[in-house]
PDB file of C-alpha atoms (C1' of nucleotides) in Angstrom:
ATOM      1  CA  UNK V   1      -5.732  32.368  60.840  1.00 41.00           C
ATOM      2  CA  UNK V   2      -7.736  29.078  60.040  1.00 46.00           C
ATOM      3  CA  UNK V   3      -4.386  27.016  59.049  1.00 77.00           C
ATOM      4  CA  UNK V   4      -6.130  23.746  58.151  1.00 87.00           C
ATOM      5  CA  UNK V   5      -8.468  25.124  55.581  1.00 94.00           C
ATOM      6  CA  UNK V   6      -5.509  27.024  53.805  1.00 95.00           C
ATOM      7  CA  UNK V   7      -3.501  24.354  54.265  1.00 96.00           C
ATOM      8  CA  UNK V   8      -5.530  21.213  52.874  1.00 97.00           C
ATOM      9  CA  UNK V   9      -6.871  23.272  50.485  1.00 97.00           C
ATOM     10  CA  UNK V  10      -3.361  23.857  48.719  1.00 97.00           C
ATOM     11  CA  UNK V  11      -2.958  19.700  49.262  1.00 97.00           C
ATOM     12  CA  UNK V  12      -5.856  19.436  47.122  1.00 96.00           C
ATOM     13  CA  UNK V  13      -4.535  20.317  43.635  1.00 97.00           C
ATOM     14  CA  UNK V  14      -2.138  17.616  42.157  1.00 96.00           C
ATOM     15  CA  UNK V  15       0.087  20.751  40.565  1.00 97.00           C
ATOM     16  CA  UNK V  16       0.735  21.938  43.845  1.00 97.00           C
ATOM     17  CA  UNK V  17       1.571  18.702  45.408  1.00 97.00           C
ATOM     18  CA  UNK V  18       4.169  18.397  42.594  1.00 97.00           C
ATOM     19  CA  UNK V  19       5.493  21.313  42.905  1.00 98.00           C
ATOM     20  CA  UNK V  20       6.425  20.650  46.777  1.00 97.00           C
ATOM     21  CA  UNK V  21       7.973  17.820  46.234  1.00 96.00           C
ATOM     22  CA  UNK V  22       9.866  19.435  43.188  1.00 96.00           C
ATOM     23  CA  UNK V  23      11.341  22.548  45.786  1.00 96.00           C
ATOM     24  CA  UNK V  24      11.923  19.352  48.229  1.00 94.00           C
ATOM     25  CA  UNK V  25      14.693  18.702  45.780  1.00 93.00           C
ATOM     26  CA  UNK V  26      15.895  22.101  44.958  1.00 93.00           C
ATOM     27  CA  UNK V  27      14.773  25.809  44.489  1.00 95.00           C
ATOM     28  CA  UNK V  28      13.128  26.669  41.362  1.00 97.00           C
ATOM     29  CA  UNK V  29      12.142  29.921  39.551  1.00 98.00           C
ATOM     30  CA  UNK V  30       8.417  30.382  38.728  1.00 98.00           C
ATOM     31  CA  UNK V  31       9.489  30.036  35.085  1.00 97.00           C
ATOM     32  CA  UNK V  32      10.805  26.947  35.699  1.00 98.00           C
ATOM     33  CA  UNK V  33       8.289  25.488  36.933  1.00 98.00           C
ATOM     34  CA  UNK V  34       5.987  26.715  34.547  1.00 97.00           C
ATOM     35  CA  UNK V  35       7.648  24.889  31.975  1.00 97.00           C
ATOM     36  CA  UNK V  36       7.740  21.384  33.802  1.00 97.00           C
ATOM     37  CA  UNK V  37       4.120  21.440  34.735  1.00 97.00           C
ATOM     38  CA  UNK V  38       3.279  22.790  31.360  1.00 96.00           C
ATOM     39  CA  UNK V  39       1.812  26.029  32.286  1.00 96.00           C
ATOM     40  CA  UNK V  40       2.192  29.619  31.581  1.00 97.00           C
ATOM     41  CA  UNK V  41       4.139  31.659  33.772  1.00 97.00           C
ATOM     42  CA  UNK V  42       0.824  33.413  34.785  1.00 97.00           C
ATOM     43  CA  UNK V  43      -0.969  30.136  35.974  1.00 97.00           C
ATOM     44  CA  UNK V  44       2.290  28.810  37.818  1.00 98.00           C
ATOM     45  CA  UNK V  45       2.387  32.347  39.762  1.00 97.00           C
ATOM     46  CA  UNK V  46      -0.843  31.749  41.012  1.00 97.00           C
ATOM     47  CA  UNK V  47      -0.134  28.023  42.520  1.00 98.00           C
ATOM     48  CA  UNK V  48       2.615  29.533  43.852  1.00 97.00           C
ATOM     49  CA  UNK V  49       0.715  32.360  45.807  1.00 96.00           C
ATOM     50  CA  UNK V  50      -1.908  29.526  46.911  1.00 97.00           C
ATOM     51  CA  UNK V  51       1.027  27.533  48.641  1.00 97.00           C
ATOM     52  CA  UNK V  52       2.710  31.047  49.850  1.00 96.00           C
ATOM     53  CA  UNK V  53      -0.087  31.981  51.578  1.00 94.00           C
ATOM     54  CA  UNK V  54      -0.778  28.527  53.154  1.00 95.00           C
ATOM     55  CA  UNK V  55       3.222  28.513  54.834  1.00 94.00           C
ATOM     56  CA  UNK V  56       4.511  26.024  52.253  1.00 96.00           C
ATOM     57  CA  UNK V  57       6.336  27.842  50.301  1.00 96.00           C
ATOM     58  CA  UNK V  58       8.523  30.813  50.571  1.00 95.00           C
ATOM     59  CA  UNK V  59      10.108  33.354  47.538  1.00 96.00           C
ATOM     60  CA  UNK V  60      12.666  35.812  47.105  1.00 96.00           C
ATOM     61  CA  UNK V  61      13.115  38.020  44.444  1.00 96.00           C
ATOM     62  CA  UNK V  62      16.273  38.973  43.160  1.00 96.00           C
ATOM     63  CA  UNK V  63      17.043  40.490  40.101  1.00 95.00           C
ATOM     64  CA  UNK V  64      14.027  39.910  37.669  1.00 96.00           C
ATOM     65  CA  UNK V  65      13.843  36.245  38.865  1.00 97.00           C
ATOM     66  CA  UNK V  66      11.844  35.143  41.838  1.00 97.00           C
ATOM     67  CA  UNK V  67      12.897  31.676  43.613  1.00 97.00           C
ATOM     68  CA  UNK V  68      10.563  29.444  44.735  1.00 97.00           C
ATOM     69  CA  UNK V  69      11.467  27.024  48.236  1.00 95.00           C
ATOM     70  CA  UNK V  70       9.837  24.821  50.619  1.00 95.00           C
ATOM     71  CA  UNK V  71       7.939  27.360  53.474  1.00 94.00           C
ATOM     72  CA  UNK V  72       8.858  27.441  57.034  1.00 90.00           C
ATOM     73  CA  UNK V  73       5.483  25.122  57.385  1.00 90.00           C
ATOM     74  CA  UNK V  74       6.104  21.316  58.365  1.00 91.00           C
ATOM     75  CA  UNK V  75       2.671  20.102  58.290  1.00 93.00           C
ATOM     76  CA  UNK V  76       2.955  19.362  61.913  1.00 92.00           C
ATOM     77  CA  UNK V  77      -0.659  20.204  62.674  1.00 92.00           C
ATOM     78  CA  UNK V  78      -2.035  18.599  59.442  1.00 94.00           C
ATOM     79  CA  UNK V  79      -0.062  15.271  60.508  1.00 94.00           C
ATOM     80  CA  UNK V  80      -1.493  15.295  63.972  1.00 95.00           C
ATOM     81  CA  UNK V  81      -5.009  16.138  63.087  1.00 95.00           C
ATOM     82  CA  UNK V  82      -4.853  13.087  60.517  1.00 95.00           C
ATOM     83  CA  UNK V  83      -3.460  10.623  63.331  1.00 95.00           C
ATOM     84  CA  UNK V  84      -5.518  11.781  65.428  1.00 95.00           C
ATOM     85  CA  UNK V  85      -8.884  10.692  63.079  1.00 95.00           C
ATOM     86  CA  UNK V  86      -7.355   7.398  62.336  1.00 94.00           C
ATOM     87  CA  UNK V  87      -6.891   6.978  65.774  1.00 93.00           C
ATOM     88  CA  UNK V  88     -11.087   7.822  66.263  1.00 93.00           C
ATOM     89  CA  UNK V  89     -11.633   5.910  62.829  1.00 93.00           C
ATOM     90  CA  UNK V  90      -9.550   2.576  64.759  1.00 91.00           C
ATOM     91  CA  UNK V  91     -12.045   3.179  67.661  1.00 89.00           C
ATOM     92  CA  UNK V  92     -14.932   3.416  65.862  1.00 87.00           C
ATOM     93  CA  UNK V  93     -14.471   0.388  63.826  1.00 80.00           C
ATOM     94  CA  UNK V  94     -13.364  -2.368  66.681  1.00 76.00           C
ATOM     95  CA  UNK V  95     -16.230  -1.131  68.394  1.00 63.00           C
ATOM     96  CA  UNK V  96     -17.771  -3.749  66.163  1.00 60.00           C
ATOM     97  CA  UNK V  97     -15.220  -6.160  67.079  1.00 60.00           C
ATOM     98  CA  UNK V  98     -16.208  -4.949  70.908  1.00 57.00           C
ATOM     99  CA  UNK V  99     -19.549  -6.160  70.651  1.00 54.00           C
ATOM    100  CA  UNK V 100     -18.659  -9.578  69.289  1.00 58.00           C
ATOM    101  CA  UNK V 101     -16.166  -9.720  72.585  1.00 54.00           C
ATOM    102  CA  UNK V 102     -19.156  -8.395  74.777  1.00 49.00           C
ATOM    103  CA  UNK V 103     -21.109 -10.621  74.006  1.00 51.00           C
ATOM    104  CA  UNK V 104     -18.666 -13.313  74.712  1.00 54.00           C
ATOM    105  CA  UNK V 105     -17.612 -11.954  78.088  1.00 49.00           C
ATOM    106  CA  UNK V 106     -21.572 -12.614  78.735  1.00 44.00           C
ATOM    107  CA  UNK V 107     -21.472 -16.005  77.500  1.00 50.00           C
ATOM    108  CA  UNK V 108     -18.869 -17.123  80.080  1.00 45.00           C
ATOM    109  CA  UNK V 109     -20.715 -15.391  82.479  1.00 42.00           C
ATOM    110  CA  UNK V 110     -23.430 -17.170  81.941  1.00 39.00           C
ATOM    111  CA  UNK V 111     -21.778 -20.464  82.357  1.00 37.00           C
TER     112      UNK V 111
ATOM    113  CA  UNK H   1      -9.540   8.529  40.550  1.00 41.00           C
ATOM    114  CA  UNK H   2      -7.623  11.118  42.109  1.00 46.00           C
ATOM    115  CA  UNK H   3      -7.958  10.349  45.602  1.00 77.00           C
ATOM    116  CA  UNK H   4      -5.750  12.976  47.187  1.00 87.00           C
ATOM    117  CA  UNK H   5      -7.476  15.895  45.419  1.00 94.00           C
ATOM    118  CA  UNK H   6     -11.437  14.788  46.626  1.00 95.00           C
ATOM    119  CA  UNK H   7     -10.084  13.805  50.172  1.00 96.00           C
ATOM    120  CA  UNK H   8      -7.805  16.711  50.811  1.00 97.00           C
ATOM    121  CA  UNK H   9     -10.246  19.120  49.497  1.00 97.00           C
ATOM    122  CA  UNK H  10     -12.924  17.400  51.758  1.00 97.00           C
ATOM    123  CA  UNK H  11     -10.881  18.297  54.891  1.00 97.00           C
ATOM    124  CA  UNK H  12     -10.064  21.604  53.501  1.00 96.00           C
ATOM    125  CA  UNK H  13     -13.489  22.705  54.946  1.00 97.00           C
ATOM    126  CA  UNK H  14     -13.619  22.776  58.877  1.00 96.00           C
ATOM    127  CA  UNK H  15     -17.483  22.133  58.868  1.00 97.00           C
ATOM    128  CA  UNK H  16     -16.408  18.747  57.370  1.00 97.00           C
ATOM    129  CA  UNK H  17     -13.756  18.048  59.612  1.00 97.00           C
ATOM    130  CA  UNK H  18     -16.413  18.486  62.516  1.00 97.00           C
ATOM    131  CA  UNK H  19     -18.795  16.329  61.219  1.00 98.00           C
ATOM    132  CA  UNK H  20     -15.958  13.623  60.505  1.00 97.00           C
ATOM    133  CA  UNK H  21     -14.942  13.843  64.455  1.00 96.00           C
ATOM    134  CA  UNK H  22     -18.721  13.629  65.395  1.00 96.00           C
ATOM    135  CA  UNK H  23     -19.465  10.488  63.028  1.00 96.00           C
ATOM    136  CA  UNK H  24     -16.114   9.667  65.163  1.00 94.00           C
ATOM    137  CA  UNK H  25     -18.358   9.974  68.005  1.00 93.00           C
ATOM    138  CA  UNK H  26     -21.439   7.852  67.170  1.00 93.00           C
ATOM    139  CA  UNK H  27     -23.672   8.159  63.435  1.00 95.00           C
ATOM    140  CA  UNK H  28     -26.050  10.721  63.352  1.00 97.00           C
ATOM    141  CA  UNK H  29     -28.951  12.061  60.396  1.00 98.00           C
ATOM    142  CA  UNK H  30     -28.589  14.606  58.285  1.00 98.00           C
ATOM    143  CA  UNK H  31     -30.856  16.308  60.937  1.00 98.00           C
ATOM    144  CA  UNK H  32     -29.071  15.636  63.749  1.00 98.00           C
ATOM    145  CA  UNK H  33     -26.054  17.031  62.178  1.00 98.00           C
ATOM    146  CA  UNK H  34     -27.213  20.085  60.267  1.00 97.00           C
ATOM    147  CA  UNK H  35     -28.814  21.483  64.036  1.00 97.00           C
ATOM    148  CA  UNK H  36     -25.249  20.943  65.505  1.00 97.00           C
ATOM    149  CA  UNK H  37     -23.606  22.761  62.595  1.00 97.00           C
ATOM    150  CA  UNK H  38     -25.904  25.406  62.613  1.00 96.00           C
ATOM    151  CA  UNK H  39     -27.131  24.922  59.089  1.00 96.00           C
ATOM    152  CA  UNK H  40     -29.773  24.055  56.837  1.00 97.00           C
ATOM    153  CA  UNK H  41     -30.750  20.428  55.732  1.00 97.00           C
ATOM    154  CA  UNK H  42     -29.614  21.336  52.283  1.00 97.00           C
ATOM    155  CA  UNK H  43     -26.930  22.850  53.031  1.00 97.00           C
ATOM    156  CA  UNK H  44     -25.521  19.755  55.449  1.00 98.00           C
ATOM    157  CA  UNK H  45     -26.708  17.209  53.017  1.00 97.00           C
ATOM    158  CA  UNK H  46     -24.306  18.721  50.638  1.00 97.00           C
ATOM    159  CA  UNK H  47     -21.320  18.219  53.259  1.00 98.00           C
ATOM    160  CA  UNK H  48     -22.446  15.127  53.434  1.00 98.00           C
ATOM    161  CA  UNK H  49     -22.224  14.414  49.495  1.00 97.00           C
ATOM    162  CA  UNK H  50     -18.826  15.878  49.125  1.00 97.00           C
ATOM    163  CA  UNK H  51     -17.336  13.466  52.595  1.00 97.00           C
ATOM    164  CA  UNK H  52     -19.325  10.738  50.703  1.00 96.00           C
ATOM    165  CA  UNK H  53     -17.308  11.084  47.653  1.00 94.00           C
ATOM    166  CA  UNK H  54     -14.277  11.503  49.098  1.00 95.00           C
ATOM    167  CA  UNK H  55     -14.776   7.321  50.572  1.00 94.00           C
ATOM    168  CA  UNK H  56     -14.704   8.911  54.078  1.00 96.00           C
ATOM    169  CA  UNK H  57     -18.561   8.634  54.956  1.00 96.00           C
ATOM    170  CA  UNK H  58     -21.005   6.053  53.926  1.00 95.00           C
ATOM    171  CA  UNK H  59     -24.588   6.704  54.173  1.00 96.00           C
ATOM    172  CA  UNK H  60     -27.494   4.675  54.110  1.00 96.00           C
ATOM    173  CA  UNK H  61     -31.629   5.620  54.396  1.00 96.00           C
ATOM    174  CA  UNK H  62     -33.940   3.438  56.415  1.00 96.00           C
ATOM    175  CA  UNK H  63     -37.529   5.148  56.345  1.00 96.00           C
ATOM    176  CA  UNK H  64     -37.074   8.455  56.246  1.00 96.00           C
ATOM    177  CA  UNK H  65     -33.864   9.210  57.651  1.00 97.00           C
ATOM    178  CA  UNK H  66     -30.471   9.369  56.257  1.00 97.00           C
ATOM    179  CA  UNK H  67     -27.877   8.099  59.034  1.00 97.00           C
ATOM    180  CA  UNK H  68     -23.948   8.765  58.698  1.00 97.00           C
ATOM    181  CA  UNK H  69     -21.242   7.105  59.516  1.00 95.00           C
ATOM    182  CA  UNK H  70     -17.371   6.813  58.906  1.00 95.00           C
ATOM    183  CA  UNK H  71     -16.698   5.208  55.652  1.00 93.00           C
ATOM    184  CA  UNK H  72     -13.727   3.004  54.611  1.00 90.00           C
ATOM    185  CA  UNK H  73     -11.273   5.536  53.783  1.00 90.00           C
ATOM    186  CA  UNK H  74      -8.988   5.838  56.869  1.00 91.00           C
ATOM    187  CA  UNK H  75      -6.902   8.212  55.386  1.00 93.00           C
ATOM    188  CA  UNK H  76      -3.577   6.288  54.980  1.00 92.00           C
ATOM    189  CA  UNK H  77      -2.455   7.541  51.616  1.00 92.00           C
ATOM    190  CA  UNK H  78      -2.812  11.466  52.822  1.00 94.00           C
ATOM    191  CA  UNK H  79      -1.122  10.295  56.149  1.00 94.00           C
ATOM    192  CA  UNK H  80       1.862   8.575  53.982  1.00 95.00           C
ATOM    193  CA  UNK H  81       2.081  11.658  51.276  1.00 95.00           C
ATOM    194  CA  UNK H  82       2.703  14.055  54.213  1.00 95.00           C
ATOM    195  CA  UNK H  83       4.628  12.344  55.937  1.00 95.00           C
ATOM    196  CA  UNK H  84       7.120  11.399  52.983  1.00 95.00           C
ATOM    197  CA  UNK H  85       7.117  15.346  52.486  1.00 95.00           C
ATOM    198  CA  UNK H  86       7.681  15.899  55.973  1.00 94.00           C
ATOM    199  CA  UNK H  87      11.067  13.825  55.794  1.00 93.00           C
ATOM    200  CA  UNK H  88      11.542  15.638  52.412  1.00 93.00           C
ATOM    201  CA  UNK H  89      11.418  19.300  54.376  1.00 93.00           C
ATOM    202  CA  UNK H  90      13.601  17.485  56.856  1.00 91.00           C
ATOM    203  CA  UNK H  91      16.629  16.608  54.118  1.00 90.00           C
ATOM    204  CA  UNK H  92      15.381  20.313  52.380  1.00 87.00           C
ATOM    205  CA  UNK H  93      16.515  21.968  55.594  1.00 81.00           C
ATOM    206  CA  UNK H  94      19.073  19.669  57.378  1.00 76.00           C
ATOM    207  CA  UNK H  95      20.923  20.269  53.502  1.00 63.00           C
ATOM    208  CA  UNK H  96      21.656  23.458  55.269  1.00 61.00           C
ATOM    209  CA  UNK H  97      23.410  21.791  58.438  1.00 60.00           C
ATOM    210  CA  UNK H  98      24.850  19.385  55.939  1.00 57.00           C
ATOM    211  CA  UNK H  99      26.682  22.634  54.198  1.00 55.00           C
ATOM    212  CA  UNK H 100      28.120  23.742  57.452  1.00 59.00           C
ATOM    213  CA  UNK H 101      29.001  20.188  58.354  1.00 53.00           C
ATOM    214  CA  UNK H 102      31.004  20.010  54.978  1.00 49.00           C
ATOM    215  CA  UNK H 103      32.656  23.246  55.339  1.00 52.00           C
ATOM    216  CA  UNK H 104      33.861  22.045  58.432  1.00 54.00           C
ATOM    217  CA  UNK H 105      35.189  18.881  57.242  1.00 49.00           C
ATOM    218  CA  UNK H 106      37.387  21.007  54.890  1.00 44.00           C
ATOM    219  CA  UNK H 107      38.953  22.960  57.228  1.00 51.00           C
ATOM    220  CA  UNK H 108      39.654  19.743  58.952  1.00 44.00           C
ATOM    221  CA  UNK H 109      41.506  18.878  55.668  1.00 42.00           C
ATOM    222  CA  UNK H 110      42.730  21.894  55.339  1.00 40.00           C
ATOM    223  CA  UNK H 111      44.700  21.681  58.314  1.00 38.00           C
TER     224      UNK H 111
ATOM    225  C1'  DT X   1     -56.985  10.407  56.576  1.00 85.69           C
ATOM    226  C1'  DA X   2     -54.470  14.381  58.067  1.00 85.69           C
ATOM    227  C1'  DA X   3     -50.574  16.382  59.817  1.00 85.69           C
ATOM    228  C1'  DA X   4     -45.828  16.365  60.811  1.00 85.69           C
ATOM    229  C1'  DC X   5     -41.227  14.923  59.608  1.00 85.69           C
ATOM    230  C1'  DA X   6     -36.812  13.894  56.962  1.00 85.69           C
ATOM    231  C1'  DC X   7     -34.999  14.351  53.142  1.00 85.69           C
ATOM    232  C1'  DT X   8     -34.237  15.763  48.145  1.00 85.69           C
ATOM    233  C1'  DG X   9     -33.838  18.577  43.933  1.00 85.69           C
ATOM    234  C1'  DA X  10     -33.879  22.797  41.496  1.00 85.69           C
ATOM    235  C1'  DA X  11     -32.759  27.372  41.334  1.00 85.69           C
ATOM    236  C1'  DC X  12     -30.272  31.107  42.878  1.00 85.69           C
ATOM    237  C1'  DC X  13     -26.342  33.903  44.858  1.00 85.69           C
ATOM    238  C1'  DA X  14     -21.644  35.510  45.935  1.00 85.69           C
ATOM    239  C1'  DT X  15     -17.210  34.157  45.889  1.00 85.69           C
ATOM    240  C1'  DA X  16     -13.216  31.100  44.760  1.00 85.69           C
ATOM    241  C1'  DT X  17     -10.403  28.135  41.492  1.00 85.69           C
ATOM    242  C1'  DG X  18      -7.671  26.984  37.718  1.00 85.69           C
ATOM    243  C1'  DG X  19      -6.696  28.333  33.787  1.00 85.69           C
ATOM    244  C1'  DT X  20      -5.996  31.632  29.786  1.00 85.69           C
ATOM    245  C1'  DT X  21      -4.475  36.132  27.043  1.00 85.69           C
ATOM    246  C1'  DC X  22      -2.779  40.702  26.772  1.00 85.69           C
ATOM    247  C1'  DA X  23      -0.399  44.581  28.203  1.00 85.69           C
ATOM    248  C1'  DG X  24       2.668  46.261  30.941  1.00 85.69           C
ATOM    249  C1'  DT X  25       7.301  47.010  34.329  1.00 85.69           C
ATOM    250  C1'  DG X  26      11.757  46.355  35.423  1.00 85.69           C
ATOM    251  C1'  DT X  27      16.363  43.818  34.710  1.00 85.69           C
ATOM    252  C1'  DA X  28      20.075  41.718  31.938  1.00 85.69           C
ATOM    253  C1'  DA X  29      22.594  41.012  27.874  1.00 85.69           C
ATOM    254  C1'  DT X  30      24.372  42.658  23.309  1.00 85.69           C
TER     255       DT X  30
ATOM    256  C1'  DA P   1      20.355  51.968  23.106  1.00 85.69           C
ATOM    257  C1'  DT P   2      17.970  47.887  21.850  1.00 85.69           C
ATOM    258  C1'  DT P   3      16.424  43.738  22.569  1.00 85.69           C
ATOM    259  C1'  DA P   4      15.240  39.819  25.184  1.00 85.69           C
ATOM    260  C1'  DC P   5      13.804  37.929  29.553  1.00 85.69           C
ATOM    261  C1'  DA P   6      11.114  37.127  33.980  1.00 85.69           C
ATOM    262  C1'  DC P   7       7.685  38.443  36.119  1.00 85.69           C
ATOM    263  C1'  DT P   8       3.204  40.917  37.300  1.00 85.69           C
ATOM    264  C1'  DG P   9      -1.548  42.690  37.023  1.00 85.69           C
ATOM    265  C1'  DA P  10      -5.950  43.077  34.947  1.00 85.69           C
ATOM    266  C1'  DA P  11      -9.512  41.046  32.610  1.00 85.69           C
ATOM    267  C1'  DC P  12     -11.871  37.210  31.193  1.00 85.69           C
ATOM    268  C1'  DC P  13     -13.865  32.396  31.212  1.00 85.69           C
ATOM    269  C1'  DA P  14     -15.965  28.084  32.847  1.00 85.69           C
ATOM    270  C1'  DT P  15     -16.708  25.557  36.674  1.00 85.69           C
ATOM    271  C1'  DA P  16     -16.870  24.629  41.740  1.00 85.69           C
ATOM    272  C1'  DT P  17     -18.083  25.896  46.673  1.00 85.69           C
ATOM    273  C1'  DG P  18     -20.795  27.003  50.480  1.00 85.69           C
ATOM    274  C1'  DG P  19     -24.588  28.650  51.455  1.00 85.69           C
ATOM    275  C1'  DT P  20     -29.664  29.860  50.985  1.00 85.69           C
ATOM    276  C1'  DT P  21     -35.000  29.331  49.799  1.00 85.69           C
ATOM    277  C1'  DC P  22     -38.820  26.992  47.867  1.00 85.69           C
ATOM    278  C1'  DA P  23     -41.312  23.245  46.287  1.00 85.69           C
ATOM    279  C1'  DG P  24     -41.712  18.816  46.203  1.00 85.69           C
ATOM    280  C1'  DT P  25     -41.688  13.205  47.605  1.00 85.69           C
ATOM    281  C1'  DG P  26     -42.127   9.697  50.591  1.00 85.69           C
ATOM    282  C1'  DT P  27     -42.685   7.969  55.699  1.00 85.69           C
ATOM    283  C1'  DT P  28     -44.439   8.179  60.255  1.00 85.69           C
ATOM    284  C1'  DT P  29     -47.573   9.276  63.637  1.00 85.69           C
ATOM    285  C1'  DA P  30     -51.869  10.872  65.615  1.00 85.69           C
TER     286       DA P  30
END
DNA sequence: TAAACACTGAACCATATGGTTCAGTGTAAT
DNA sequence: ATTACACTGAACCATATGGTTCAGTGTTTA
């Protein structure tokens, strides 16, 4: 339901962020990835439920080994929502620089 | 220190991300904010503290009040991690074009 | 000077996080 | 049939989060 909150909050945890960009190169199993971010298999599972429920990952279990890959989410939303802030953030900072030109518009005016 | 984990934690929270699109907007006190968030001082001022320590609002107290405004952080890093991922789901998932593609091209040799 | 205001800090609460260990369950290999 | 493997669930732990109330402190304003 709330998508951002899930989302960002799964962005927040350097583990997770590592393991995305480890699935971006190829499926893993949650044992293997327990053992390259030095974890137990317990802890690892849990990540991996965090980014599961937040879209970013997906798993399939076959046999007694469950696979870990990237989730159907792009972080289309999350991209826009940041551009859209930086846009604001532009705004809001050369309104300082709009003063400065304000004032010089009046200047001339003035003349 | 770890930038990503206080920033993307601080968005995680959609209180926050309000507050960041109102500062957007034009400052405003702890006050001002906590009445348009429906919450208590206390509870606003520790929004505040957490947006503060995440580089991404700077306060300051003249008399008695405590105005906010953006802060320096203008979110580039996030916007570059996610977007590197994005092209990283991109490859993930155009890998499985790419199989067809190559399947293709050997029948083509095949032939 | 008294009253109102804006904030701050401490304490509390319920729930979540990030990790562990331990005890299973089910699957694969010998 | 036994053993080893991969995972899962429950329980626990310390700390963080998102909120509250209550009791200040310091600043305006009347």
């Amino acid at each position: 339901m709330p998508p951002f909150d899930a989302t960002f909050a799964a962005l927040s945890d350097a583990t997770r962020r590592g393991v995305l960009e480890q699935l971006g190169r190829e499926g893993a199993s949650i044992t293997q990835l327990a053992e390259k971010f030095h974890m137990t298999l317990t802890g690892m599972k849990k990540h991996v439920v965090v980014l599961e429920r937040a879209g970013l990952v997906t798993t399939e279990k076959v046999g007694r080994v469950r696979t870990c890959k990237l989730g159907l989410r792009r972080l289309e939303e999350e991209a826009a929502w940041i551009e859209a802030y930086r846009r604001l953030w532009d705004a809001r900072f050369n309104a300082l620089d709009n003063v400065v030109e304000e004032l010089k518009r009046r200047e001339k005016v003035d003349e």
